[in-house]
Coordinates of C-alpha atoms and ligand atoms in Angstrom, one line a residue:
M1 CA 167.8 279.7 49.3
T2 CA 165.3 279.1 52.1
E3 CA 162.7 276.9 50.5
P4 CA 162.4 273.3 51.8
N5 CA 163.6 270.3 50.0
H6 CA 161.3 267.3 49.6
Q7 CA 162.8 263.9 49.4
I8 CA 161.3 260.4 49.1
I9 CA 163.0 257.9 51.4
L10 CA 162.9 254.1 51.7
K11 CA 160.9 253.4 54.8
S12 CA 160.8 249.6 54.6
R13 CA 162.1 246.9 52.4
P14 CA 159.3 245.3 50.4
R15 CA 158.7 241.6 50.7
G16 CA 157.3 240.6 47.3
W17 CA 155.4 243.4 45.7
V18 CA 156.4 247.0 46.5
A19 CA 153.7 249.0 48.4
E20 CA 153.4 252.8 48.7
S21 CA 153.9 252.3 52.4
D22 CA 157.5 251.3 51.7
F23 CA 158.2 254.9 50.8
G24 CA 158.3 257.9 53.0
W25 CA 158.1 261.7 52.4
R26 CA 160.6 263.9 54.1
E27 CA 161.1 267.7 54.2
S28 CA 164.6 268.8 54.8
V29 CA 166.7 272.0 54.7
L30 CA 168.5 272.7 51.4
P31 CA 172.1 271.7 51.7
E32 CA 174.9 274.3 51.2
P33 CA 177.5 273.2 48.6
G34 CA 180.9 272.7 50.1
D35 CA 184.2 272.9 48.2
G36 CA 183.7 271.1 44.8
D37 CA 180.0 270.4 45.4
V38 CA 177.1 271.1 43.0
L39 CA 173.5 271.7 44.0
V40 CA 171.1 270.5 41.4
R41 CA 167.4 271.2 41.1
A42 CA 165.6 268.2 39.6
I43 CA 163.6 268.6 36.4
Y44 CA 163.0 265.0 35.2
M45 CA 163.7 261.7 37.1
S46 CA 163.9 258.3 35.6
L47 CA 162.1 255.2 37.1
D48 CA 163.7 251.9 36.2
P49 CA 162.9 248.3 37.0
Y50 CA 166.4 247.6 38.4
M51 CA 165.5 249.9 41.3
R52 CA 163.3 247.1 42.7
G53 CA 166.5 245.1 43.3
R54 CA 168.1 248.0 45.1
M55 CA 165.2 248.0 47.5
D56 CA 166.3 244.6 48.8
D57 CA 169.4 244.4 51.0
A58 CA 170.9 241.6 48.8
K59 CA 174.4 242.0 47.4
S60 CA 174.2 242.9 43.7
Y61 CA 175.9 244.9 41.0
A62 CA 174.3 248.1 42.3
Q63 CA 174.5 249.1 46.0
Y64 CA 171.2 248.7 47.8
F65 CA 169.2 251.7 49.0
Q66 CA 169.7 252.6 52.6
L67 CA 166.7 252.6 54.9
N68 CA 165.4 256.0 55.9
E69 CA 167.5 257.7 53.2
P70 CA 166.4 259.1 49.9
L71 CA 166.3 256.6 47.0
Q72 CA 168.4 257.4 44.0
A73 CA 167.6 257.7 40.3
R74 CA 169.0 259.1 37.1
V75 CA 168.0 262.8 37.1
I76 CA 168.2 265.6 34.6
G77 CA 168.4 268.9 36.4
E78 CA 169.6 272.5 36.6
V79 CA 172.6 273.7 38.6
V80 CA 171.4 276.2 41.1
A81 CA 174.5 276.6 43.3
T82 CA 178.0 275.4 42.7
R83 CA 181.5 275.5 44.2
N84 CA 182.9 273.3 41.4
D85 CA 184.8 275.0 38.5
G86 CA 183.4 272.4 36.0
Y87 CA 179.8 273.6 36.5
K88 CA 178.1 277.0 36.6
E89 CA 174.6 278.1 37.6
G90 CA 172.0 277.4 35.0
D91 CA 173.9 274.4 33.4
T92 CA 171.7 271.4 32.6
V93 CA 173.2 268.3 34.0
Y94 CA 172.6 264.6 34.3
G95 CA 173.5 262.4 37.3
M96 CA 172.6 259.7 39.8
L97 CA 170.8 261.9 42.4
D98 CA 168.1 261.6 45.1
W99 CA 164.4 261.2 44.6
A100 CA 164.1 264.8 45.6
D101 CA 163.5 268.4 44.5
Y102 CA 167.2 269.2 45.1
S103 CA 170.3 267.0 45.5
L104 CA 173.9 267.8 46.4
A105 CA 176.4 266.2 44.0
V106 CA 179.3 265.9 46.4
G107 CA 182.5 266.9 44.5
G108 CA 180.3 266.9 41.4
Q109 CA 180.7 263.2 41.3
G110 CA 178.8 261.3 38.6
L111 CA 177.5 264.5 37.1
R112 CA 177.7 265.1 33.3
H113 CA 176.6 268.1 31.2
V114 CA 173.6 267.7 28.9
E115 CA 175.3 269.8 26.3
D116 CA 173.2 269.6 23.2
D117 CA 169.7 270.0 22.1
L118 CA 169.6 266.7 20.3
A119 CA 166.2 265.7 21.7
P120 CA 163.7 266.7 24.4
L121 CA 165.2 266.4 27.9
P122 CA 163.5 263.2 28.9
Y123 CA 165.2 261.4 26.0
Y124 CA 168.4 261.7 28.0
L125 CA 166.9 259.3 30.5
G126 CA 165.6 257.0 27.7
A127 CA 166.6 256.6 24.1
L128 CA 169.8 258.7 24.6
G129 CA 170.3 257.4 28.2
M130 CA 170.8 254.2 30.1
P131 CA 167.9 252.2 28.6
G132 CA 168.9 253.1 25.0
M133 CA 172.5 252.1 25.6
T134 CA 171.3 248.9 27.2
A135 CA 169.4 248.0 24.0
W136 CA 172.4 249.0 21.9
I137 CA 174.8 246.9 23.8
G138 CA 172.4 243.9 24.0
M139 CA 171.6 244.0 20.3
E140 CA 175.3 244.1 19.5
M141 CA 175.8 241.0 21.6
G142 CA 173.0 239.3 19.6
A143 CA 175.3 239.4 16.6
T144 CA 172.3 239.4 14.2
R145 CA 172.6 238.7 10.5
P146 CA 170.2 240.3 8.0
G147 CA 167.1 238.3 7.5
E148 CA 167.2 236.6 10.9
T149 CA 164.2 236.8 13.3
V150 CA 164.7 238.8 16.5
F151 CA 162.1 238.5 19.3
V152 CA 161.9 241.3 21.9
S153 CA 159.8 241.0 25.1
A154 CA 158.5 244.1 27.0
A155 CA 158.7 245.6 23.5
S156 CA 157.0 248.9 24.1
G157 CA 159.1 249.7 27.1
A158 CA 162.2 251.9 27.6
V159 CA 164.6 249.3 26.4
G160 CA 162.4 247.1 24.2
Q161 CA 161.4 249.9 21.8
I162 CA 165.0 250.6 21.0
A163 CA 166.1 247.0 20.8
G164 CA 163.4 246.2 18.3
Q165 CA 164.2 249.2 16.1
I166 CA 167.9 248.4 16.2
G167 CA 166.9 244.9 15.0
K168 CA 165.1 246.6 12.0
I169 CA 168.2 248.7 11.2
Q170 CA 170.3 245.5 11.3
G171 CA 168.0 244.1 8.6
C172 CA 166.1 241.5 10.7
R173 CA 162.5 240.5 11.0
V174 CA 161.5 241.8 14.4
V175 CA 158.7 240.4 16.6
G176 CA 157.6 241.9 19.9
S177 CA 155.4 241.0 22.8
A178 CA 153.7 243.4 25.1
G179 CA 151.0 243.4 27.8
T180 CA 148.1 245.1 25.9
D181 CA 146.7 245.3 22.4
A182 CA 147.5 249.0 22.2
K183 CA 151.1 248.4 23.1
A184 CA 151.4 245.6 20.5
A185 CA 149.8 247.8 17.8
F186 CA 152.1 250.7 18.7
V187 CA 155.4 248.7 18.2
V188 CA 154.2 247.6 14.7
D189 CA 152.4 250.8 13.5
D190 CA 154.6 253.4 15.0
L191 CA 158.0 251.7 15.5
G192 CA 158.0 249.5 12.4
F193 CA 158.3 246.0 14.1
D194 CA 157.1 243.3 11.7
A195 CA 154.7 241.7 14.1
A196 CA 153.7 241.8 17.8
F197 CA 151.3 240.1 20.1
N198 CA 149.6 240.9 23.4
Y199 CA 150.9 238.1 25.7
N200 CA 147.9 238.4 27.9
A201 CA 145.6 237.6 25.0
V202 CA 147.2 234.4 23.7
P203 CA 146.3 230.9 24.9
D204 CA 150.0 230.4 25.7
Y205 CA 153.2 232.3 24.9
L206 CA 154.4 229.6 22.5
D207 CA 151.3 229.9 20.4
G208 CA 152.0 233.6 20.1
L209 CA 155.5 232.9 19.0
R210 CA 154.5 230.2 16.5
E211 CA 151.9 232.5 14.9
H212 CA 154.0 235.7 14.8
A213 CA 157.5 234.2 14.2
P214 CA 156.8 231.2 12.0
D215 CA 160.5 230.8 11.1
G216 CA 161.6 230.4 14.7
L217 CA 163.8 232.7 16.7
D218 CA 167.5 233.5 16.0
V219 CA 167.8 236.1 18.7
Y220 CA 165.7 236.5 21.8
F221 CA 166.3 239.9 23.6
D222 CA 164.9 238.9 27.0
N223 CA 163.4 241.6 29.2
V224 CA 161.0 239.5 31.2
G225 CA 162.4 235.9 31.9
G226 CA 160.1 233.3 33.4
E227 CA 157.5 231.6 31.2
M228 CA 158.3 233.9 28.2
L229 CA 161.9 232.7 28.4
E230 CA 160.7 229.1 28.5
A231 CA 158.5 229.7 25.4
A232 CA 161.4 231.4 23.5
L233 CA 163.8 228.5 24.3
D234 CA 161.2 226.1 22.9
H235 CA 160.9 228.2 19.7
A236 CA 164.6 229.0 19.3
N237 CA 166.4 227.9 16.2
V238 CA 169.7 226.0 16.2
R239 CA 172.5 228.4 17.3
A240 CA 170.1 231.1 18.4
R241 CA 171.4 233.7 20.8
V242 CA 169.5 234.5 24.0
I243 CA 170.5 237.9 25.3
V244 CA 169.4 238.2 29.0
C245 CA 168.8 241.9 29.6
G246 CA 166.4 241.5 32.5
M247 CA 163.7 239.3 34.0
I248 CA 161.1 241.7 35.2
S249 CA 158.5 238.9 35.6
Q250 CA 160.5 237.7 38.6
Y251 CA 161.5 240.9 40.4
N252 CA 158.5 241.0 42.8
L253 CA 158.4 237.3 43.6
N254 CA 159.9 235.6 46.6
R255 CA 162.3 232.8 45.7
D256 CA 159.8 230.0 46.2
E257 CA 157.4 231.7 43.8
M258 CA 159.9 232.2 41.0
T259 CA 159.5 230.4 37.7
G260 CA 161.9 227.5 37.3
V261 CA 162.6 227.4 33.6
R262 CA 162.2 223.7 32.7
N263 CA 163.7 223.5 29.2
L264 CA 167.3 224.6 29.6
S265 CA 168.4 221.4 27.9
H266 CA 167.6 223.3 24.7
I267 CA 170.8 225.3 25.3
N268 CA 172.8 222.1 24.7
R269 CA 170.6 220.4 22.1
K270 CA 170.1 223.5 19.9
R271 CA 173.7 224.8 20.6
L272 CA 172.2 228.1 22.0
R273 CA 174.3 230.9 23.4
M274 CA 172.7 232.6 26.4
E275 CA 174.4 235.6 27.9
G276 CA 173.6 238.2 30.4
F277 CA 175.0 241.7 30.7
I278 CA 174.9 244.9 32.7
V279 CA 175.0 248.1 30.7
S280 CA 177.3 249.9 33.2
D281 CA 180.1 247.5 32.4
H282 CA 180.2 249.3 29.1
N283 CA 180.4 252.9 30.2
E284 CA 183.5 253.6 28.2
R285 CA 181.3 253.3 25.1
L286 CA 178.9 256.0 26.1
D287 CA 180.1 258.6 23.6
E288 CA 180.1 256.2 20.7
F289 CA 176.5 255.1 21.7
M290 CA 175.3 258.7 22.0
Q291 CA 176.6 259.7 18.6
Q292 CA 175.0 256.7 16.9
M293 CA 171.7 257.1 18.7
A294 CA 171.6 260.9 18.1
G295 CA 172.0 260.2 14.4
W296 CA 169.2 257.6 14.4
L297 CA 166.9 260.0 16.2
T298 CA 167.7 262.9 13.9
S299 CA 167.2 260.8 10.8
G300 CA 163.9 259.4 12.2
E301 CA 165.2 255.8 12.0
V302 CA 164.5 255.5 15.7
K303 CA 161.3 256.8 17.4
Y304 CA 160.6 256.8 21.1
R305 CA 157.6 257.0 23.4
I306 CA 157.9 258.5 26.8
D307 CA 155.4 258.2 29.6
I308 CA 155.5 261.2 31.9
T309 CA 154.1 261.3 35.5
D310 CA 153.8 264.7 37.1
G311 CA 155.1 265.5 40.6
L312 CA 157.7 264.0 42.9
E313 CA 155.0 262.9 45.3
N314 CA 153.5 260.6 42.6
A315 CA 156.8 258.8 42.0
P316 CA 156.2 255.8 44.3
A317 CA 152.8 255.1 42.6
A318 CA 154.3 255.5 39.1
F319 CA 157.1 253.1 40.1
I320 CA 154.7 250.5 41.3
A321 CA 152.6 251.0 38.2
M322 CA 155.6 250.5 35.9
L323 CA 156.5 247.2 37.6
K324 CA 152.9 246.1 36.8
G325 CA 153.1 247.2 33.2
E326 CA 150.9 250.3 33.5
N327 CA 153.5 252.5 31.8
F328 CA 153.3 253.0 28.1
G329 CA 156.8 253.9 27.0
K330 CA 159.8 255.0 29.0
Q331 CA 158.6 256.0 32.5
V332 CA 159.9 259.4 33.8
V333 CA 158.6 261.8 36.5
R334 CA 158.5 265.5 35.8
I335 CA 159.6 267.0 39.1
D336 CA 159.6 270.6 37.9
R337 CA 156.1 271.2 36.8
D338 CA 157.1 274.6 35.2
T339 CA 159.2 272.9 32.6
P340 CA 157.2 272.5 29.5
Q341 CA 156.8 268.8 28.4
Ligands
LIG401 P1 159.9 249.0 30.7 O1 159.9 247.9 29.7 O2 159.8 250.4 30.3 O3 158.8 248.8 31.9 C1 158.7 247.5 32.4 C2 157.7 246.7 31.6 O4 157.9 245.3 31.9 C3 156.3 247.0 31.9 O5 155.8 248.1 31.1 C4 155.6 245.7 31.4 O6 155.2 245.8 30.1 C5 156.7 244.6 31.5 N1 156.3 243.6 32.5 C6 156.1 243.8 33.8 N2 155.8 242.7 34.4 C7 155.8 241.7 33.5 C8 155.5 240.3 33.4 N3 155.2 239.6 34.5 N4 155.7 239.7 32.2 C9 156.0 240.3 31.1 N5 156.3 241.7 31.1 C10 156.2 242.3 32.2 O7 161.3 248.9 31.5 P2 162.7 248.9 31.0 O8 163.5 250.0 31.7 O9 162.7 248.9 29.5 O10 163.3 247.5 31.4 C11 163.1 246.3 30.7 C12 164.0 245.2 31.2 O11 165.3 245.6 30.9 C13 163.9 245.0 32.7 O12 163.9 243.6 32.9 C14 165.1 245.7 33.2 O13 165.5 245.1 34.5 C15 166.1 245.4 32.1 N6 167.2 246.3 32.1 C16 168.5 245.8 32.1 C17 169.6 246.5 32.0 C18 170.9 245.9 32.0 O14 171.9 246.6 32.2 N7 171.0 244.6 31.7 C19 169.4 247.9 32.0 C20 168.2 248.5 31.9 C21 167.0 247.7 32.0 P3 154.0 245.0 29.4 O15 152.8 245.8 29.5 O16 154.5 244.7 28.1 O17 153.9 243.7 30.3

């Protein structure tokens, strides 16, 4: 193959908000697979908030991106050349690959087959992928009992949609918050949440919670941290569980700008349990998760909204927009424009 490969590289580490100038566009020669390697043509690429952390050079659970090298993402693609017996040309695969048209999976490492047609391909980056499993693990940690009230922030997003619907399956009253009226309406009307509010339209977050969750909160599935966490702690019931999935409201702030949560004393007084988790610590449960989620999708118990941006070159702008809440549903990039949506 002689066509060039386009890659998006990390040109500079952002300070505060990510800018398009932090990304660079590189044309390179297509790599030849060596022994055991698999060359993958990208079809869909996932954009996820945790990537913001990988743009810094701070030590964390995921290795930071290298300057002047392609960023990485979860990608669904097609095998176009292979010297690995586990994969043949034309296979549809999933892996942690480059922000690029083509990536070489050295030794086939981290690749998995996308075997079945359970759902449209982008679902394997969303409901049936890492975000869905994040919601599944987090809601299990919440140890809900039927009739309890669950509150999910960033409710219309990749993780939040699923967390709330699992809460419904568990027999709970589910309340969501989201950044626009349309998103709040979507989680109630389309996903079956019991109530939701646009956090940008309430006088303060605690007012929104008091109105929409009058019985207090038994589980808070926290995707945003900061002031929403503070409001949820104020509104938590005795022995509530706060499951810390992420804190996106803080990701683009320098340390001196971050929100200091002022009411942690509730953890003691209300006997709360607050626990964080990282989904990749639970990889051994992937098959169990996939089976359950596939069942829910097939039965219609779980629905899912995907937000597709076209074109690798538009990935940086889509990433920045997602961090600002401009996505509506799981954000993916369709790299192969010939693949029907
Ligand atoms: P997402 O919700 O699809 O997209 C991010 C959303 O965050 C935006 O659409 C926006 O929605 C919301 N947001 C942005 N800034 C905000 C702010 N200042 N205050 C409140 N909301 C804000 O993304 P996702 O993939 O589902 O991720 C959600 C959370 O889960 C993130 O914190 C992420 O880091 C975390 N996560 C954790 C794990 C884990 O292993 N623990 C795995 C995956 C994801 P609105 O319009 O509603 O503001």
